[in-house]
């Protein structure tokens, strides 16, 4: 089973991308976790950065990062969740 | 059936992203076409640009563009296929 994590921060770009990714992913092959930094998941930011996430939305598949569109840089995310 | 087109230009970033996208997409829900501009598909560039593709690799799902990572701008692609 492939493990995938979709990291996002609730921005409109993220939410739109999330819906499209959820729509096309094969649930039989992929175990998908969605992590929304803005909803109590700010403690997952270091994990995302360690995986190589530079911006959100991003999809990490078995440790490989796919950055999708360009919603917000991780620096912007850190500022937003700290505010 | 959702129709999706994965546009790319053969760069290493594109090929890596293509493999990952193919791995996770649900073939029962998504009819996926892969368009490699560098292999005789340069005539599809206007169609991609009309759909809103700004860089490759990009996945267009039912008309919505997901830019994945950042391989090459469409201007670079046009220069490469013209060379």
Coordinates of N, CA and C in Angstrom, one line a residue:
Chain A
X1 N 0.9 -1.2 0.0 CA 0.0 0.0 0.0 C 0.9 1.2 0.0
X2 N 0.7 2.1 -1.0 CA 1.4 3.4 -1.0 C 0.8 4.3 0.0
X3 N 1.7 5.0 0.8 CA 1.3 6.0 1.8 C 1.5 7.4 1.2
X4 N 0.4 8.2 1.3 CA 0.6 9.5 0.8 C 0.0 10.5 1.8
X5 N 0.6 11.7 1.9 CA 0.1 12.7 2.8 C -0.1 14.0 2.0
X6 N -1.3 14.5 2.0 CA -1.6 15.8 1.4 C -1.5 16.9 2.4
X7 N -0.5 17.8 2.3 CA -0.3 18.9 3.3 C -1.0 20.1 2.7
X8 N -1.7 20.8 3.5 CA -2.2 22.1 3.0 C -2.6 23.0 4.2
X9 N -2.9 24.2 3.8 CA -3.1 25.3 4.9 C -4.4 26.0 4.7
X10 N -5.3 25.4 4.0 CA -6.7 25.9 3.9 C -6.9 27.1 3.0
X11 N -5.9 27.4 2.2 CA -6.1 28.5 1.3 C -6.9 28.0 0.1
X12 N -7.6 28.9 -0.6 CA -8.4 28.5 -1.7 C -7.7 27.6 -2.7
X13 N -6.4 27.9 -3.0 CA -5.7 27.1 -4.0 C -5.5 25.7 -3.4
X14 N -5.3 25.6 -2.1 CA -5.1 24.3 -1.4 C -6.4 23.4 -1.5
X15 N -7.5 24.1 -1.2 CA -8.8 23.3 -1.1 C -9.2 22.8 -2.4
X16 N -9.0 23.7 -3.4 CA -9.4 23.3 -4.8 C -8.5 22.1 -5.2
X17 N -7.2 22.1 -5.0 CA -6.3 21.1 -5.3 C -6.6 19.8 -4.6
X18 N -6.9 20.0 -3.3 CA -7.2 18.8 -2.4 C -8.4 18.0 -3.0
X19 N -9.5 18.8 -3.4 CA -10.6 18.1 -4.0 C -10.3 17.3 -5.2
X20 N -9.5 17.9 -6.1 CA -9.1 17.2 -7.3 C -8.3 16.0 -7.1
X21 N -7.3 16.1 -6.1 CA -6.5 15.0 -5.8 C -7.3 13.8 -5.2
X22 N -8.2 14.2 -4.3 CA -9.0 13.2 -3.7 C -9.9 12.5 -4.7
X23 N -10.3 13.2 -5.7 CA -11.2 12.7 -6.7 C -10.5 11.6 -7.6
X24 N -9.2 11.8 -7.9 CA -8.6 10.9 -8.8 C -7.7 9.8 -8.2
X25 N -7.5 9.9 -6.9 CA -6.6 8.9 -6.3 C -7.3 7.6 -6.1
X26 N -6.6 6.5 -6.3 CA -7.1 5.2 -6.2 C -7.0 4.7 -4.7
X27 N -8.1 4.7 -4.1 CA -8.2 4.4 -2.6 C -7.7 2.9 -2.3
X28 N -7.7 2.1 -3.4 CA -7.3 0.7 -3.2 C -5.8 0.6 -3.2
X29 N -5.1 1.6 -3.8 CA -3.6 1.5 -3.9 C -3.0 2.5 -2.9
X30 N -3.7 3.6 -2.5 CA -3.1 4.7 -1.8 C -3.8 4.9 -0.5
X31 N -3.0 4.9 0.6 CA -3.6 5.3 1.9 C -3.3 6.8 2.1
X32 N -4.3 7.6 2.0 CA -4.1 9.1 1.9 C -4.5 9.7 3.3
X33 N -3.6 10.5 3.8 CA -3.8 11.3 5.0 C -3.8 12.8 4.6
X34 N -4.8 13.5 5.0 CA -4.8 15.0 4.7 C -4.5 15.7 6.0
X35 N -3.4 16.6 5.9 CA -3.0 17.4 7.1 C -3.2 18.8 6.8
X36 N -4.1 19.4 7.5 CA -4.4 20.9 7.4 C -3.7 21.6 8.5
X37 N -2.6 22.3 8.2 CA -1.8 23.0 9.2 C -2.6 24.0 10.0
X38 N -3.6 24.6 9.4 CA -4.3 25.6 10.1 C -5.3 25.1 11.1
X39 N -5.6 23.8 11.0 CA -6.6 23.2 11.9 C -5.9 22.3 13.0
X40 N -5.1 22.9 13.8 CA -4.5 22.2 14.9 C -3.4 21.2 14.5
X41 N -2.9 21.4 13.3 CA -1.9 20.4 12.9 C -0.5 21.2 12.6
X42 N -0.4 22.3 13.2 CA 0.9 23.1 13.0 C 2.1 22.3 13.5
X43 N 1.9 21.3 14.4 CA 3.0 20.5 14.9 C 3.5 19.5 13.9
X44 N 2.8 19.4 12.8 CA 3.3 18.6 11.7 C 4.2 19.3 10.7
X45 N 4.3 20.6 10.9 CA 5.1 21.4 9.9 C 6.6 20.9 9.9
X46 N 7.3 20.6 11.0 CA 8.6 20.2 10.9 C 8.7 18.8 10.1
X47 N 7.8 18.0 10.3 CA 7.8 16.7 9.5 C 7.7 17.0 8.0
X48 N 6.8 17.9 7.7 CA 6.6 18.2 6.3 C 7.9 18.8 5.7
X49 N 8.5 19.7 6.4 CA 9.7 20.3 5.9 C 10.9 19.3 5.8
X50 N 10.9 18.4 6.8 CA 11.9 17.3 6.7 C 11.7 16.5 5.4
X51 N 10.5 16.3 5.0 CA 10.2 15.5 3.8 C 10.5 16.3 2.5
X52 N 10.8 17.6 2.7 CA 11.1 18.4 1.5 C 10.0 19.3 1.0
X53 N 9.0 19.5 1.8 CA 7.9 20.3 1.4 C 8.3 21.8 1.5
X54 N 8.2 22.5 0.3 CA 8.6 23.9 0.3 C 7.4 24.8 0.2
X55 N 6.3 24.3 -0.3 CA 5.1 25.1 -0.4 C 3.9 24.2 -0.3
X56 N 2.8 24.8 0.0 CA 1.5 24.0 0.0 C 0.6 24.5 -1.0
X57 N -0.3 23.7 -1.6 CA -0.5 22.3 -1.3 C 0.6 21.4 -1.8
X58 N 0.9 20.3 -1.1 CA 1.9 19.4 -1.5 C 1.5 18.0 -1.2
X59 N 1.8 17.1 -2.1 CA 1.5 15.7 -1.9 C 2.8 14.9 -1.7
X60 N 3.0 14.2 -0.6 CA 4.2 13.4 -0.4 C 3.8 12.0 -0.6
X61 N 4.4 11.3 -1.6 CA 4.0 9.9 -1.9 C 5.3 9.1 -1.6
X62 N 5.1 8.2 -0.6 CA 6.3 7.4 -0.2 C 7.6 8.2 -0.1
X63 N 7.5 9.3 0.5 CA 8.6 10.1 0.7 C 9.0 11.1 -0.4
X64 N 8.4 11.0 -1.5 CA 8.7 11.9 -2.6 C 7.7 13.0 -2.7
X65 N 8.2 14.3 -2.8 CA 7.3 15.4 -2.8 C 6.8 15.9 -4.1
X66 N 5.5 16.0 -4.3 CA 5.0 16.7 -5.5 C 4.4 18.0 -5.0
X67 N 5.0 19.1 -5.4 CA 4.4 20.4 -5.1 C 3.3 20.7 -6.1
X68 N 2.1 21.0 -5.7 CA 1.0 21.2 -6.6 C 0.7 22.7 -6.6
X69 N 0.7 23.2 -7.8 CA 0.4 24.7 -8.0 C 1.3 25.5 -7.1
X70 N 0.9 26.6 -6.6 CA 1.7 27.3 -5.6 C 0.7 28.1 -4.8
X71 N 0.4 27.6 -3.6 CA -0.5 28.2 -2.7 C 0.2 29.2 -1.8
X72 N 1.0 28.6 -0.9 CA 1.7 29.5 0.1 C 3.0 28.8 0.4
X73 N 4.1 29.6 0.6 CA 5.4 29.1 1.0 C 5.3 28.6 2.5
X74 N 6.2 27.7 2.9 CA 6.1 27.2 4.2 C 6.4 28.4 5.2
X75 N 7.2 29.4 4.8 CA 7.4 30.5 5.7 C 6.1 31.3 6.0
X76 N 5.3 31.4 4.9 CA 4.0 32.1 5.1 C 3.1 31.3 5.9
X77 N 3.1 29.9 5.8 CA 2.3 29.1 6.6 C 2.7 29.2 8.1
X78 N 4.0 29.3 8.4 CA 4.4 29.4 9.8 C 3.9 30.7 10.4
X79 N 4.0 31.8 9.6 CA 3.5 33.1 10.1 C 2.0 33.0 10.3
X80 N 1.3 32.3 9.4 CA -0.2 32.3 9.5 C -0.6 31.5 10.7
X81 N 0.0 30.4 11.0 CA -0.5 29.6 12.1 C 0.0 30.2 13.5
X82 N 1.0 31.0 13.4 CA 1.5 31.7 14.6 C 0.7 32.9 15.0
X83 N 0.0 33.4 14.0 CA -0.8 34.7 14.2 C -2.0 34.4 15.1
Chain B
X1 N -17.0 9.5 -16.3 CA -15.5 9.3 -16.3 C -14.8 10.7 -16.4
X2 N -13.9 10.9 -15.5 CA -13.1 12.1 -15.5 C -12.0 12.0 -16.5
X3 N -11.8 13.1 -17.3 CA -10.8 13.1 -18.3 C -9.6 13.9 -17.8
X4 N -8.4 13.3 -17.9 CA -7.3 14.0 -17.4 C -6.2 13.9 -18.5
X5 N -5.4 15.0 -18.6 CA -4.3 15.0 -19.5 C -3.0 15.4 -18.8
X6 N -2.0 14.5 -18.8 CA -0.7 14.9 -18.2 C 0.2 15.4 -19.3
X7 N 0.6 16.7 -19.2 CA 1.4 17.3 -20.2 C 2.9 17.3 -19.7
X8 N 3.8 16.9 -20.5 CA 5.2 17.0 -20.0 C 6.1 17.1 -21.2
X9 N 7.4 17.3 -20.9 CA 8.4 17.6 -22.0 C 9.6 16.7 -21.8
X10 N 9.5 15.6 -21.1 CA 10.6 14.7 -21.0 C 11.7 15.0 -20.0
X11 N 11.6 16.1 -19.4 CA 12.7 16.5 -18.4 C 12.6 15.5 -17.2
X12 N 13.7 15.4 -16.5 CA 13.7 14.4 -15.4 C 12.6 14.7 -14.4
X13 N 12.4 16.0 -14.1 CA 11.3 16.3 -13.2 C 10.0 15.8 -13.7
X14 N 9.7 16.0 -15.0 CA 8.5 15.5 -15.6 C 8.3 14.0 -15.5
X15 N 9.4 13.3 -15.8 CA 9.3 11.8 -15.9 C 9.0 11.2 -14.5
X16 N 9.7 11.8 -13.5 CA 9.5 11.4 -12.1 C 8.1 11.6 -11.6
X17 N 7.6 12.8 -12.0 CA 6.2 13.2 -11.6 C 5.2 12.3 -12.3
X18 N 5.5 12.0 -13.6 CA 4.6 11.2 -14.4 C 4.4 9.8 -13.7
X19 N 5.5 9.2 -13.3 CA 5.5 7.9 -12.8 C 4.6 7.9 -11.5
X20 N 4.8 8.9 -10.7 CA 4.1 9.0 -9.4 C 2.6 9.2 -9.6
X21 N 2.3 10.1 -10.6 CA 0.9 10.3 -10.9 C 0.2 9.1 -11.4
X22 N 0.9 8.4 -12.3 CA 0.3 7.2 -12.9 C 0.1 6.1 -11.8
X23 N 1.0 6.1 -10.8 CA 0.9 5.1 -9.8 C -0.3 5.3 -8.9
X24 N -0.7 6.5 -8.7 CA -1.8 6.7 -7.7 C -3.2 7.0 -8.3
X25 N -3.2 7.2 -9.6 CA -4.5 7.5 -10.2 C -5.4 6.3 -10.3
X26 N -6.7 6.5 -10.1 CA -7.6 5.4 -10.2 C -8.1 5.3 -11.7
X27 N -7.6 4.2 -12.3 CA -7.9 4.0 -13.7 C -9.4 3.7 -14.0
X28 N -10.1 3.4 -12.9 CA -11.6 3.2 -13.1 C -12.4 4.5 -13.1
X29 N -11.8 5.5 -12.5 CA -12.5 6.8 -12.5 C -11.9 7.8 -13.5
X30 N -10.6 7.6 -13.9 CA -10.0 8.7 -14.6 C -9.4 8.1 -16.0
X31 N -9.8 8.8 -17.0 CA -9.3 8.4 -18.3 C -8.1 9.3 -18.6
X32 N -6.9 8.8 -18.5 CA -5.6 9.6 -18.5 C -4.9 9.5 -19.8
X33 N -4.6 10.7 -20.4 CA -3.8 10.7 -21.6 C -2.5 11.4 -21.2
X34 N -1.4 10.8 -21.7 CA -0.1 11.5 -21.4 C 0.4 12.1 -22.7
X35 N 0.7 13.4 -22.7 CA 1.2 14.1 -23.9 C 2.6 14.6 -23.7
X36 N 3.5 14.0 -24.4 CA 5.0 14.4 -24.3 C 5.3 15.3 -25.5
X37 N 5.4 16.6 -25.2 CA 5.6 17.6 -26.2 C 6.9 17.3 -27.1
X38 N 7.9 16.7 -26.4 CA 9.1 16.4 -27.1 C 9.1 15.3 -28.1
X39 N 8.0 14.5 -28.0 CA 8.0 13.3 -28.9 C 6.8 13.5 -29.9
X40 N 7.0 14.4 -30.8 CA 6.0 14.6 -31.9 C 4.7 15.2 -31.5
X41 N 4.6 15.8 -30.2 CA 3.3 16.3 -29.8 C 3.4 17.8 -29.6
X42 N 4.4 18.5 -30.3 CA 4.5 19.9 -30.1 C 3.2 20.6 -30.6
X43 N 2.4 20.0 -31.5 CA 1.2 20.6 -32.0 C 0.1 20.7 -30.9
X44 N 0.4 20.0 -29.8 CA -0.6 20.1 -28.7 C -0.3 21.3 -27.7
X45 N 0.8 22.0 -28.0 CA 1.2 23.1 -27.1 C 0.1 24.2 -27.0
X46 N -0.5 24.6 -28.1 CA -1.5 25.6 -28.0 C -2.7 25.2 -27.2
X47 N -3.1 23.9 -27.4 CA -4.2 23.4 -26.6 C -3.9 23.4 -25.1
X48 N -2.7 23.1 -24.7 CA -2.3 23.1 -23.3 C -2.3 24.5 -22.8
X49 N -1.8 25.5 -23.6 CA -1.8 26.9 -23.1 C -3.2 27.4 -23.0
X50 N -4.0 27.0 -23.9 CA -5.4 27.5 -23.8 C -6.1 26.9 -22.5
X51 N -5.7 25.7 -22.1 CA -6.2 25.2 -20.9 C -5.7 25.9 -19.6
X52 N -4.6 26.7 -19.8 CA -4.0 27.4 -18.7 C -2.7 26.8 -18.2
X53 N -2.1 25.9 -18.9 CA -0.8 25.3 -18.5 C 0.3 26.3 -18.7
X54 N 0.9 26.6 -17.5 CA 2.0 27.6 -17.5 C 3.4 27.0 -17.5
X55 N 3.5 25.7 -17.0 CA 4.7 25.0 -16.9 C 4.4 23.5 -16.9
X56 N 5.4 22.7 -17.2 CA 5.2 21.3 -17.2 C 6.2 20.7 -16.1
X57 N 5.8 19.6 -15.5 CA 4.7 18.8 -15.8 C 3.4 19.4 -15.2
X58 N 2.3 19.2 -15.9 CA 1.0 19.7 -15.5 C -0.1 18.6 -15.7
X59 N -1.0 18.6 -14.8 CA -2.1 17.6 -15.0 C -3.4 18.4 -15.1
X60 N -4.1 18.3 -16.3 CA -5.3 19.0 -16.5 C -6.5 18.0 -16.2
X61 N -7.3 18.3 -15.2 CA -8.4 17.4 -14.8 C -9.7 18.1 -15.1
X62 N -10.4 17.6 -16.1 CA -11.7 18.2 -16.4 C -11.6 19.7 -16.6
X63 N -10.5 20.1 -17.2 CA -10.3 21.5 -17.6 C -9.6 22.3 -16.5
X64 N -9.4 21.8 -15.3 CA -8.7 22.5 -14.2 C -7.2 22.1 -14.2
X65 N -6.3 23.1 -14.1 CA -4.9 22.8 -14.2 C -4.3 22.6 -12.8
X66 N -3.6 21.5 -12.7 CA -2.7 21.3 -11.5 C -1.3 21.3 -12.0
X67 N -0.5 22.4 -11.6 CA 0.9 22.4 -12.0 C 1.6 21.6 -10.9
X68 N 2.5 20.7 -11.4 CA 3.1 19.8 -10.4 C 4.6 20.1 -10.4
X69 N 5.1 20.4 -9.3 CA 6.5 20.9 -9.1 C 6.8 22.0 -10.1
X70 N 8.0 22.1 -10.6 CA 8.3 23.1 -11.6 C 9.4 22.6 -12.5
X71 N 9.0 22.0 -13.6 CA 10.1 21.4 -14.5 C 10.6 22.5 -15.5
X72 N 9.7 23.0 -16.3 CA 10.1 23.9 -17.4 C 8.9 24.8 -17.7
X73 N 9.2 26.1 -18.0 CA 8.1 27.0 -18.4 C 7.7 26.6 -19.8
X74 N 6.5 27.0 -20.2 CA 6.0 26.7 -21.6 C 6.9 27.5 -22.6
X75 N 7.5 28.6 -22.2 CA 8.4 29.3 -23.2 C 9.6 28.4 -23.4
X76 N 10.2 27.8 -22.3 CA 11.3 26.9 -22.5 C 11.0 25.7 -23.4
X77 N 9.7 25.2 -23.2 CA 9.3 24.0 -24.0 C 9.3 24.4 -25.4
X78 N 8.7 25.6 -25.7 CA 8.6 25.9 -27.1 C 10.0 26.1 -27.8
X79 N 10.9 26.6 -27.0 CA 12.3 26.8 -27.5 C 12.9 25.4 -27.7
X80 N 12.7 24.5 -26.8 CA 13.3 23.1 -26.9 C 12.8 22.3 -28.1
X81 N 11.4 22.4 -28.3 CA 10.9 21.6 -29.4 C 11.2 22.2 -30.8
X82 N 11.5 23.5 -30.8 CA 11.8 24.2 -32.0 C 13.3 24.0 -32.4
X83 N 14.1 23.6 -31.4 CA 15.6 23.4 -31.6 C 15.9 22.2 -32.5

